[in-house]
Short mmCIF file of C-alpha atoms and ligand atoms in Angstrom, two decimals:
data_model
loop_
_atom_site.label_atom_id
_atom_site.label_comp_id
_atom_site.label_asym_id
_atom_site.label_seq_id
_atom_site.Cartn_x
_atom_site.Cartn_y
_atom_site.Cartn_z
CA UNK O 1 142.09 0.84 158.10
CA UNK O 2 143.72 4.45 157.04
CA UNK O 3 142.76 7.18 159.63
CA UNK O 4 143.53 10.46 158.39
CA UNK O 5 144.80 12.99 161.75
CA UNK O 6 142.97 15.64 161.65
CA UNK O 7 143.86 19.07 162.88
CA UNK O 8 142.23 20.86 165.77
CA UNK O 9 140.25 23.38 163.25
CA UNK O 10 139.32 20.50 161.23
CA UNK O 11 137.47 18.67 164.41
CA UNK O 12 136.34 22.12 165.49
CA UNK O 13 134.38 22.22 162.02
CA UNK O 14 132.83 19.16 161.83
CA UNK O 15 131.56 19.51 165.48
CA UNK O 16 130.13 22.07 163.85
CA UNK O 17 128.80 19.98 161.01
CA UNK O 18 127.34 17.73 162.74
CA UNK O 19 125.99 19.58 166.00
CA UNK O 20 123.46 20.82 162.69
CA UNK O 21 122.27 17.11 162.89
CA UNK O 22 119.43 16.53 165.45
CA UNK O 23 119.87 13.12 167.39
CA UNK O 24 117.51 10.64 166.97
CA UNK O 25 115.65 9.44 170.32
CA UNK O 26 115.30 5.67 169.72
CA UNK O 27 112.31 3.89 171.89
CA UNK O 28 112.68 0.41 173.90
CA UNK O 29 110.52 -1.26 171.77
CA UNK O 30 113.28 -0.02 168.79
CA UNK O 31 116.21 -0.98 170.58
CA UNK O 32 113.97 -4.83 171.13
CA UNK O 33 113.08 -4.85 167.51
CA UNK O 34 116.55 -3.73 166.25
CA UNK O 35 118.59 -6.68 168.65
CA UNK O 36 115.98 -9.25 167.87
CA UNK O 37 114.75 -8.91 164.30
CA UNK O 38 115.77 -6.12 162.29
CA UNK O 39 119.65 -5.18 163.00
CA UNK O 40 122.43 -6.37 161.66
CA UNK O 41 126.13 -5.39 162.74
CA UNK O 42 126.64 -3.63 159.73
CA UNK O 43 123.54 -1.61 159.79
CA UNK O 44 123.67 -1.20 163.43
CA UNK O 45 127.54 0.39 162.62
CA UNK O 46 126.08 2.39 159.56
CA UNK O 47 123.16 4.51 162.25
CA UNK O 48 126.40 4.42 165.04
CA UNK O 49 129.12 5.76 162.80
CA UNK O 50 126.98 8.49 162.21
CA UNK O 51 124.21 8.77 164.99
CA UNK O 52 127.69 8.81 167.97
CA UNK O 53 129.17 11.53 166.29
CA UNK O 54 126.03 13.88 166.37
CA UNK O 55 125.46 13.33 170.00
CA UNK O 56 128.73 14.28 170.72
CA UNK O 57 128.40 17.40 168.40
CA UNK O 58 125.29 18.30 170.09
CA UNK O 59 126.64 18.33 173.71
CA UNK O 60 130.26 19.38 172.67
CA UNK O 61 128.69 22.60 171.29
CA UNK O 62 126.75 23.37 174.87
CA UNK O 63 129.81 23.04 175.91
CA UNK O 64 131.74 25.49 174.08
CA UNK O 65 128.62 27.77 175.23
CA UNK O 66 129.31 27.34 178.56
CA UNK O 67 130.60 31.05 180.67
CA UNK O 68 134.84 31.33 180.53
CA UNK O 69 134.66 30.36 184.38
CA UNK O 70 132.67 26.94 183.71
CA UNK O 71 134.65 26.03 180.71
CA UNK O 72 137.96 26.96 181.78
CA UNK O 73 138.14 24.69 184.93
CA UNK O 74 140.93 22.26 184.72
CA UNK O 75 138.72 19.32 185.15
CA UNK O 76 136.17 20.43 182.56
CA UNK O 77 138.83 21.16 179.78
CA UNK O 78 139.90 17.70 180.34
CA UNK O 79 136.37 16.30 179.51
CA UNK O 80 136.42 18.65 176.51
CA UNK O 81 139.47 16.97 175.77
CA UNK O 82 138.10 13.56 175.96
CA UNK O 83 135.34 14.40 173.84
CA UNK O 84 136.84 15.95 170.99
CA UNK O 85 139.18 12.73 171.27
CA UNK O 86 136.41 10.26 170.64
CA UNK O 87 134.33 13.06 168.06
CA UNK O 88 137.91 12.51 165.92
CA UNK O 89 138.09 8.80 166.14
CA UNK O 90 134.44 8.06 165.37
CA UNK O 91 134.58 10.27 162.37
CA UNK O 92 137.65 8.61 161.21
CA UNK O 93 134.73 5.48 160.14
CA UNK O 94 132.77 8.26 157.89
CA UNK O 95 133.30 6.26 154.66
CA UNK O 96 134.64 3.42 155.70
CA UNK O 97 133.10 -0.01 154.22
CA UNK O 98 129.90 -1.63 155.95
CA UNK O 99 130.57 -4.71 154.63
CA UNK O 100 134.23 -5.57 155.77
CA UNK O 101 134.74 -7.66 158.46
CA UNK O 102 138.01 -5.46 159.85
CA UNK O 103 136.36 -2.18 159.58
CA UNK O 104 133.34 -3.79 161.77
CA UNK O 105 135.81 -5.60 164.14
CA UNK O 106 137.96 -2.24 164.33
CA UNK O 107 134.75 -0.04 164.83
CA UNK O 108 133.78 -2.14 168.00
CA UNK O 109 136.82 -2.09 169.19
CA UNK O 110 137.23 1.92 169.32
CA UNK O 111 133.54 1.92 171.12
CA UNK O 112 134.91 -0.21 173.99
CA UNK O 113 138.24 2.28 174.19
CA UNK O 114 135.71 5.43 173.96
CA UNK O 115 133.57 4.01 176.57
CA UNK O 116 136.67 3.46 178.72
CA UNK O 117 137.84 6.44 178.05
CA UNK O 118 135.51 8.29 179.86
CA UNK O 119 134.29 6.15 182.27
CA UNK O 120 135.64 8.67 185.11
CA UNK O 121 133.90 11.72 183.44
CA UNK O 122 131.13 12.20 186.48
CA UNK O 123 133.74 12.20 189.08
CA UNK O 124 135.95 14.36 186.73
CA UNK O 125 132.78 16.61 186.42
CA UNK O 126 131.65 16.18 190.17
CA UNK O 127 135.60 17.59 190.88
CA UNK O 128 135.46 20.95 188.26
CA UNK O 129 132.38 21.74 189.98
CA UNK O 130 134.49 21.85 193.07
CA UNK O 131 137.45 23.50 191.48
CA UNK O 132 134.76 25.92 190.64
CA UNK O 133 133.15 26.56 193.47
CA UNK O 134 136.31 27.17 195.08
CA UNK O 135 136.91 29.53 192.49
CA UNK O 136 133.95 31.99 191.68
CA UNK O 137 131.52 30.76 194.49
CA UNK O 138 128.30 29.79 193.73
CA UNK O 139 127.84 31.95 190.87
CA UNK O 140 126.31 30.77 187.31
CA UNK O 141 125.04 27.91 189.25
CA UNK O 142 121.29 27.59 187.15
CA UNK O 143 123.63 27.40 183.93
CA UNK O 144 125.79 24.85 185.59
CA UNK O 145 122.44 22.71 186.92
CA UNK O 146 120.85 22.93 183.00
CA UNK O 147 124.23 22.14 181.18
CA UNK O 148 125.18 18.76 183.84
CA UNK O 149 121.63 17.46 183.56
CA UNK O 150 121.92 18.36 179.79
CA UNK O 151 125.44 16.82 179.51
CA UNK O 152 124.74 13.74 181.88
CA UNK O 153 121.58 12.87 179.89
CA UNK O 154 123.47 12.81 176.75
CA UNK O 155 126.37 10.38 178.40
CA UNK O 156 123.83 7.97 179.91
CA UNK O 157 122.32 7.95 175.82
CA UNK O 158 125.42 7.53 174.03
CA UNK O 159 126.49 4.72 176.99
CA UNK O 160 122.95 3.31 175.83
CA UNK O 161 124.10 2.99 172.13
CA UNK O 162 127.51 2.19 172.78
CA UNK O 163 127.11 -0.56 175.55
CA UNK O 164 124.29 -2.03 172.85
CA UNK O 165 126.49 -2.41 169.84
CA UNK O 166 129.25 -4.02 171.93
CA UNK O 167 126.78 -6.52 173.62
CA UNK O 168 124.80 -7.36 170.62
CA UNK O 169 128.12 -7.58 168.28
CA UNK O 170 131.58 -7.48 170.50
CA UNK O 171 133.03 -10.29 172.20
CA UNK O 172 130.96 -8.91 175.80
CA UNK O 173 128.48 -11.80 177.09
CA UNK O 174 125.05 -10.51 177.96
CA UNK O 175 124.46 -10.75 181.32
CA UNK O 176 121.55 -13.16 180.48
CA UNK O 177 120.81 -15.24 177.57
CA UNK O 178 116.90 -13.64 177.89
CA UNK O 179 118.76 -10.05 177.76
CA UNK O 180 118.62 -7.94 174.61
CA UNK O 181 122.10 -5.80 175.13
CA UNK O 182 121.25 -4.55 178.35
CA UNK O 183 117.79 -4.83 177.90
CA UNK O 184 115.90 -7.08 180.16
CA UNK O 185 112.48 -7.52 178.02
CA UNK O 186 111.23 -9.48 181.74
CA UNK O 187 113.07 -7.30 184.13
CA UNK O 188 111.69 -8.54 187.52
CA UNK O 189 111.14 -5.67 189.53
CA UNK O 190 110.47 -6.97 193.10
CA UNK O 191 114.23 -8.46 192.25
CA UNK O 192 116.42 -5.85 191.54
CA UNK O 193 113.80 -4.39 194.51
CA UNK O 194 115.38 -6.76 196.73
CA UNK O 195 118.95 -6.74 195.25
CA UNK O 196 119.40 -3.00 195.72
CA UNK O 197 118.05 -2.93 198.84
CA UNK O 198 120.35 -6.34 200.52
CA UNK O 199 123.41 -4.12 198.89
CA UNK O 200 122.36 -0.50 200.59
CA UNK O 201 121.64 -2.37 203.69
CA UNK O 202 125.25 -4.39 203.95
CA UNK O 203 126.76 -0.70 203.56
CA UNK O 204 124.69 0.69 206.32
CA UNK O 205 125.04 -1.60 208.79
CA UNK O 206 128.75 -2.10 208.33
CA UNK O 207 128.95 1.35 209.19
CA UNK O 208 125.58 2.00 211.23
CA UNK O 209 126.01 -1.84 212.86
CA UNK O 210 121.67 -1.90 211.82
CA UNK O 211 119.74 -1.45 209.47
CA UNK O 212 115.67 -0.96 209.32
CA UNK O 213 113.93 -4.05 207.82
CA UNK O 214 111.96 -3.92 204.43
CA UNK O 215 108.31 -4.74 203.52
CA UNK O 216 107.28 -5.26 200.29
CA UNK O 217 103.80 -4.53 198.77
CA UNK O 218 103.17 -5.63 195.02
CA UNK O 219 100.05 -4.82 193.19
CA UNK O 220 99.50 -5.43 189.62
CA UNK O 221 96.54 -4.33 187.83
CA UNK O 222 97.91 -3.85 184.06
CA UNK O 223 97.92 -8.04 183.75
CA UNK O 224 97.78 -11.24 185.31
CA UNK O 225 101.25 -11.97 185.97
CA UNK O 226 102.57 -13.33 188.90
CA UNK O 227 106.01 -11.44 188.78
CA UNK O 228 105.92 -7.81 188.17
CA UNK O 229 108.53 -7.31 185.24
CA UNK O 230 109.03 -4.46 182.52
CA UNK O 231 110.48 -4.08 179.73
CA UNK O 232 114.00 -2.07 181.05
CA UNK O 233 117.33 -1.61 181.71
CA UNK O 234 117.80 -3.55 185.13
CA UNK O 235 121.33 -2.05 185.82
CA UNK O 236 119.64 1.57 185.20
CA UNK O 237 116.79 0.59 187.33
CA UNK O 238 119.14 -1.28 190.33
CA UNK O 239 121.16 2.32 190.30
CA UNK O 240 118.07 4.42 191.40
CA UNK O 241 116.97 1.99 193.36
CA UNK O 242 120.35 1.71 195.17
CA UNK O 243 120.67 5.21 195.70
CA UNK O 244 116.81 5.39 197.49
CA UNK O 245 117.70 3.00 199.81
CA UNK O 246 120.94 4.57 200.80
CA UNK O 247 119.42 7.92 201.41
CA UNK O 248 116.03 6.34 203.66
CA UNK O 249 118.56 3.27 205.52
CA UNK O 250 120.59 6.70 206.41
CA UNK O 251 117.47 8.89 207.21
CA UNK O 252 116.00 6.23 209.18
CA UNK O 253 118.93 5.12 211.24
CA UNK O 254 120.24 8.52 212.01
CA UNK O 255 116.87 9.80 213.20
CA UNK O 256 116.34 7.49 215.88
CA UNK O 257 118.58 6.71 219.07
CA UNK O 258 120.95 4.11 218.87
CA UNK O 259 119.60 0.18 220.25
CA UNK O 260 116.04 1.50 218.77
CA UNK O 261 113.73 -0.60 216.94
CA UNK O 262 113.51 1.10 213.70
CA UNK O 263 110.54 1.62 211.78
CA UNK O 264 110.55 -0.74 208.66
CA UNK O 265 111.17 0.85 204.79
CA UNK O 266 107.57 -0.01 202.80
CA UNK O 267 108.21 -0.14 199.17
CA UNK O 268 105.09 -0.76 196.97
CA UNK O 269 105.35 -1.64 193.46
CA UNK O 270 102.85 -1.11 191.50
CA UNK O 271 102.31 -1.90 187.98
CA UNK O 272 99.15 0.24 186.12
CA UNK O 273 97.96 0.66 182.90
CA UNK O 274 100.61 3.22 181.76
CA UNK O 275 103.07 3.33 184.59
CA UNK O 276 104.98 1.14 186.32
CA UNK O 277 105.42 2.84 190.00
CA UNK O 278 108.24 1.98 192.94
CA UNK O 279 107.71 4.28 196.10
CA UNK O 280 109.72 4.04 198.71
CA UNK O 281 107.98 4.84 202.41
CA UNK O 282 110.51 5.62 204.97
CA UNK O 283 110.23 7.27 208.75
CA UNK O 284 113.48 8.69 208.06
CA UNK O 285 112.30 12.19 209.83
CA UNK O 286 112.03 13.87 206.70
CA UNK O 287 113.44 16.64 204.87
CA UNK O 288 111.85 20.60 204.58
CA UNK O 289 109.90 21.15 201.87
CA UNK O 290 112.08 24.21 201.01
CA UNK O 291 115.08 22.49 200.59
CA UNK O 292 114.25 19.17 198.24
CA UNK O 293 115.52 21.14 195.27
CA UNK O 294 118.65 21.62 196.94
CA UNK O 295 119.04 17.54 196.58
CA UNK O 296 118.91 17.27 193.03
CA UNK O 297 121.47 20.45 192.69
CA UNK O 298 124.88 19.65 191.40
CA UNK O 299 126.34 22.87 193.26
CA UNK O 300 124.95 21.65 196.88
CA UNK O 301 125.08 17.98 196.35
CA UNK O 302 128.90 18.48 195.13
CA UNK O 303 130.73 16.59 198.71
CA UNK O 304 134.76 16.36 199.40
CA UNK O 305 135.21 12.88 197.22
CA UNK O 306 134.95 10.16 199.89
CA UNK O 307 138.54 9.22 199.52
CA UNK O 308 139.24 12.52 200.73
CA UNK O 309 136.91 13.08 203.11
CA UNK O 310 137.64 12.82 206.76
CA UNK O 311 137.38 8.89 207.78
CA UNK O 312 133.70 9.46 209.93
CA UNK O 313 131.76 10.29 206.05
CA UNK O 314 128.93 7.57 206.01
CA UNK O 315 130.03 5.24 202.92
CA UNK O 316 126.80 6.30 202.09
CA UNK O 317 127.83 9.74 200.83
CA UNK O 318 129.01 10.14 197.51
CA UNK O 319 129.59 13.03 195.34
CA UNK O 320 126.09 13.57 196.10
CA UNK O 321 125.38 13.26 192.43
CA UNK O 322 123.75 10.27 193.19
CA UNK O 323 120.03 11.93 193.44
CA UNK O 324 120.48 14.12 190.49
CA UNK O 325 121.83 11.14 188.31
CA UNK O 326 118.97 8.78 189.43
CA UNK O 327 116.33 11.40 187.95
CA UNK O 328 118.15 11.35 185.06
CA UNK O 329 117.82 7.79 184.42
CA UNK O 330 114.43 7.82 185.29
CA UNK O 331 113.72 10.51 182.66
CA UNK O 332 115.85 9.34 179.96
CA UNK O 333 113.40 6.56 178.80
CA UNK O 334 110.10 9.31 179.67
CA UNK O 335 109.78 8.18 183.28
CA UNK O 336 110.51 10.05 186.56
CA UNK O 337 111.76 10.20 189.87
CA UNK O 338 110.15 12.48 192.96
CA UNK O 339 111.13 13.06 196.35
CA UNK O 340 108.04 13.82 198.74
CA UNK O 341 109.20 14.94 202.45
CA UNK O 342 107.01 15.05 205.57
CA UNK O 343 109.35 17.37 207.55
CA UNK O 344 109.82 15.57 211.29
CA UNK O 345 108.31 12.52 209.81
CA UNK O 346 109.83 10.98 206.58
CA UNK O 347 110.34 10.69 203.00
CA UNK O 348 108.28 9.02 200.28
CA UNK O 349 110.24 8.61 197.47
CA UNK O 350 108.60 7.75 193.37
CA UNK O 351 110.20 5.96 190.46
CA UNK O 352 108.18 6.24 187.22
CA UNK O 353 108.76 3.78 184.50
CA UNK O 354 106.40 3.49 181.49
CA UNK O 355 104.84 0.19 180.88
CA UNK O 356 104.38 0.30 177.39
CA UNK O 357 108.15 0.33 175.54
CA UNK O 358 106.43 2.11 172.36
CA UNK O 359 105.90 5.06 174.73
CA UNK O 360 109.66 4.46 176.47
CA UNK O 361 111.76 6.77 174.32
CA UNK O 362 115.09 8.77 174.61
CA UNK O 363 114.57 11.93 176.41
CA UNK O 364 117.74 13.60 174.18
CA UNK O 365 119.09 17.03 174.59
CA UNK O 366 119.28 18.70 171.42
CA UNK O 367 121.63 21.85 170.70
CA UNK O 368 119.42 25.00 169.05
CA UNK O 369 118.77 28.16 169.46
CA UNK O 370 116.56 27.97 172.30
CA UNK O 371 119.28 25.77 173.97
CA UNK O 372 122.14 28.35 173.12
CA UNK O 373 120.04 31.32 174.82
CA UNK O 374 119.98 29.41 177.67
CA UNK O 375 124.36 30.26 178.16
CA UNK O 376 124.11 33.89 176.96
CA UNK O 377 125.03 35.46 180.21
CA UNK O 378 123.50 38.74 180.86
CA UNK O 379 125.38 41.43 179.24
O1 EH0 H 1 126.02 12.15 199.67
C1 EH0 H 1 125.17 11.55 198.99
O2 EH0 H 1 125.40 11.12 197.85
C2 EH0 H 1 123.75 11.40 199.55
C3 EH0 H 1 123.09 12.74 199.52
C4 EH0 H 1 121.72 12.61 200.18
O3 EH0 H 1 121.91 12.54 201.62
C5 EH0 H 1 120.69 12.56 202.34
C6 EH0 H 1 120.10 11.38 202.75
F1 EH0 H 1 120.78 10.25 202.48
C7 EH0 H 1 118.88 11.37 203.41
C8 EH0 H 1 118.25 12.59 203.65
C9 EH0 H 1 116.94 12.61 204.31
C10 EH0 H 1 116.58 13.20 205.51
C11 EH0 H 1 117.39 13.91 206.48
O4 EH0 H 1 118.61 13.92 206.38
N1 EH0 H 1 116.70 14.55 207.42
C12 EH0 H 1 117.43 15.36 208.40
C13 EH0 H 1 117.40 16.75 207.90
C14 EH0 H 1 116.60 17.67 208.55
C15 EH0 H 1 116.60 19.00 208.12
C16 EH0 H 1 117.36 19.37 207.01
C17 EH0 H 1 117.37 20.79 206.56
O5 EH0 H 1 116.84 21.63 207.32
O6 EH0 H 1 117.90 21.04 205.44
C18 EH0 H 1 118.13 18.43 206.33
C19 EH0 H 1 118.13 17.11 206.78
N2 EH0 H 1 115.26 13.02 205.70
O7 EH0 H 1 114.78 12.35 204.65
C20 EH0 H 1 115.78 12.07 203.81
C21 EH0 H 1 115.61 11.33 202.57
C22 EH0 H 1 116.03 11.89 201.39
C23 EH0 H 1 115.84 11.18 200.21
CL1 EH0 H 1 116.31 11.87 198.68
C24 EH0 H 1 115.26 9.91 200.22
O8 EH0 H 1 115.12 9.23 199.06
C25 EH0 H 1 114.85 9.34 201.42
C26 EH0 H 1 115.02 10.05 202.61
O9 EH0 H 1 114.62 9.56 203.79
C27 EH0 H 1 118.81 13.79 203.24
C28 EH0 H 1 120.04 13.75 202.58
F2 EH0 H 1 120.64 14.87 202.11
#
């Protein structure tokens, strides 16, 4: 394997090369077909070698768009940084050989070192938001909000791609010998239900000391099956699911005086003809209807990290990305997530997932015109 270095200008050109490219949204039932009957390791390197690099492009280009205060936040160059690191070593495989073993072997290996590498970038992110904030305030916050759910979307998507190829081809183990990558093609719902929610409670009532129980209501009217499964990602599915239960156990225990009984969290599941449905019922005391935005905003979400935070922060608090993020994983294979408050009563809280996996595909951000517009500040 010859890599050729390549100089800053000559990155900074085919970015722009290949931010021309549109990414291709792939849907579940591709990603099933492709691990079970159609892909190989070389073909599945031949659309990577070339499909990684234009995702990249795409979101490396918002960046550059982004306002001089955004881009020139220490934490944010260093994500550029990381990016342009990865562009360069993916491109290096442009016309490399399919067919030889080493160039396959050495592909898969720089996937698991680019996923590594930026394994830390929504912390890194969550922490230039601060350095920004701390800087200008809370202005060019609506650019901010459209480039992170922009930029975030495109990470969870090239994860997707990158975490298939290694489990499909690498030396990673499935998590389940039924499991296509990380696809689940029988995800059982009611247990990741119950998984997420045993994990959110052992957090709340090591720091709460209680916990509300749970009640589960299951109703499936799209087929006969017992279990309630769907075609999905579980871990993508468990980390929405964790975060919901977090935010009602905390709502719930905090709006009631201490030694009370606490009103139970309901969680129906519901699978329909075209949607799969999880909503979340709690008595949490609820939330104004004027400020539910302000949960899935990056700017008021962003918390002190909870290393740094003083020692009382619930260990349920984050970086308060954990809303925003959620919604983003519910939208990235067409689904959703909603918050609906009763304010001085509680919180009802939707996950969407589509049933059918032809109708499950990538929700991509794609860098045009329209999308450029969107960072022209105002003259
Ligand atoms: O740090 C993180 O990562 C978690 C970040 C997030 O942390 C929160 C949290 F877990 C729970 C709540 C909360 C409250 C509350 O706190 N009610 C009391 C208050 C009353 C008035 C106002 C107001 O006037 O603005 C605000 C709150 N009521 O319902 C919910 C609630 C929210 C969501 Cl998204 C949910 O899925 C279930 C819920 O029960 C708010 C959070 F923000």
């Amino acid at each position: 394997m010859k890599f050729t270095v390549k100089s800053a200008q000559q990155v900074a050109r085919m970015v722009d090369v290949y931010s021309h490219y549109c990414p291709q949204p792939l849907s579940m039932q591709r990603f099933i077909d492709f691990g079970t009957k159609t892909g190989t390791e070389q073909s599945s390197f031949e659309f990577l070698r070339r499909e990684l690099p234009v995702r990249l492009a795409n979101i490396m280009m918002e960046m550059n768009q982004l306002p001089e205060p955004l881009l020139n936040v220490p934490s944010v160059t260093m994500v550029s940084n990381w990016y342009k690191k990865s562009f360069t070593e993916i491109i290096g495989f442009e016309n490399s050989d399919g067919k030889d073993l080493d160039t396959l072997s050495t592909f898969a290996d720089t996937l698991v070192v680019i996923r590594n590498r930026h394994a830390n970038v929504v912390e890194t992110m969550a922490q230039g938001v601060m350095e920004l904030k701390d800087r200008y305030g809370e202005e060019n916050m609506d650019t901010l909000q459209y480039f992170l759910n922009r930029f975030f979307t495109s990470r969870i998507s090239i994860r997707m791609l990158i975490n298939q190829h290694a489990l499909l081809y690498g030396s990673q183990l499935a998590n389940h010998p039924r499991h296509i990558g990380c696809i689940d093609p029988k995800c059982n719902v009611l247990e990741v239900v119950k998984d997420a929610y045993a994990n959110a409670r052992f957090l709340c009532e090591q720091y709460y000391l209680t916990a509300p129980e749970l009640e589960l209501i299951t109703h499936n009217t799209h087929d006969n099956e017992e279990d309630i499964s769907i075609v999905y990602v579980p871990s993508h599915l468990y980390h929405m699911l964790f975060e919901l239960f977090k935010n009602s156990l905390r709502a719930v225990v905090e709006n009631f005086p201490v030694d009370s009984t606490l009103p139970k969290l309901k969680v129906h599941i519901c699978k329909g003809k075209e949607d799969l449905t999880i909503k979340l019922c709690d008595q949490g005391g609820g939330i104004p209807y004027n400020n539910i935005n302000k949960l899935f905003e990056y700017m008021y979400s962003t918390a002190p990290s909870p290393s740094c935070a003083d020692s009382g922060s619930a260990p349920l608090a984050g970086y308060g990305y954990g809303l925003p993020l959620s919604r983003l994983y519910a939208q990235y294979f067409q689904g959703d997530l909603v918050v609906s408050s009763v304010d001085g009563f509680g919180t009802d809280a939707y996950i969407y997932l589509k049933v059918l996996s032809n109708e499950a595909n990538e929700c991509l951000p794609i860098y045009n015109k329209t999308s450029a517009r969107m960072y022209e500040t105002d003259v």
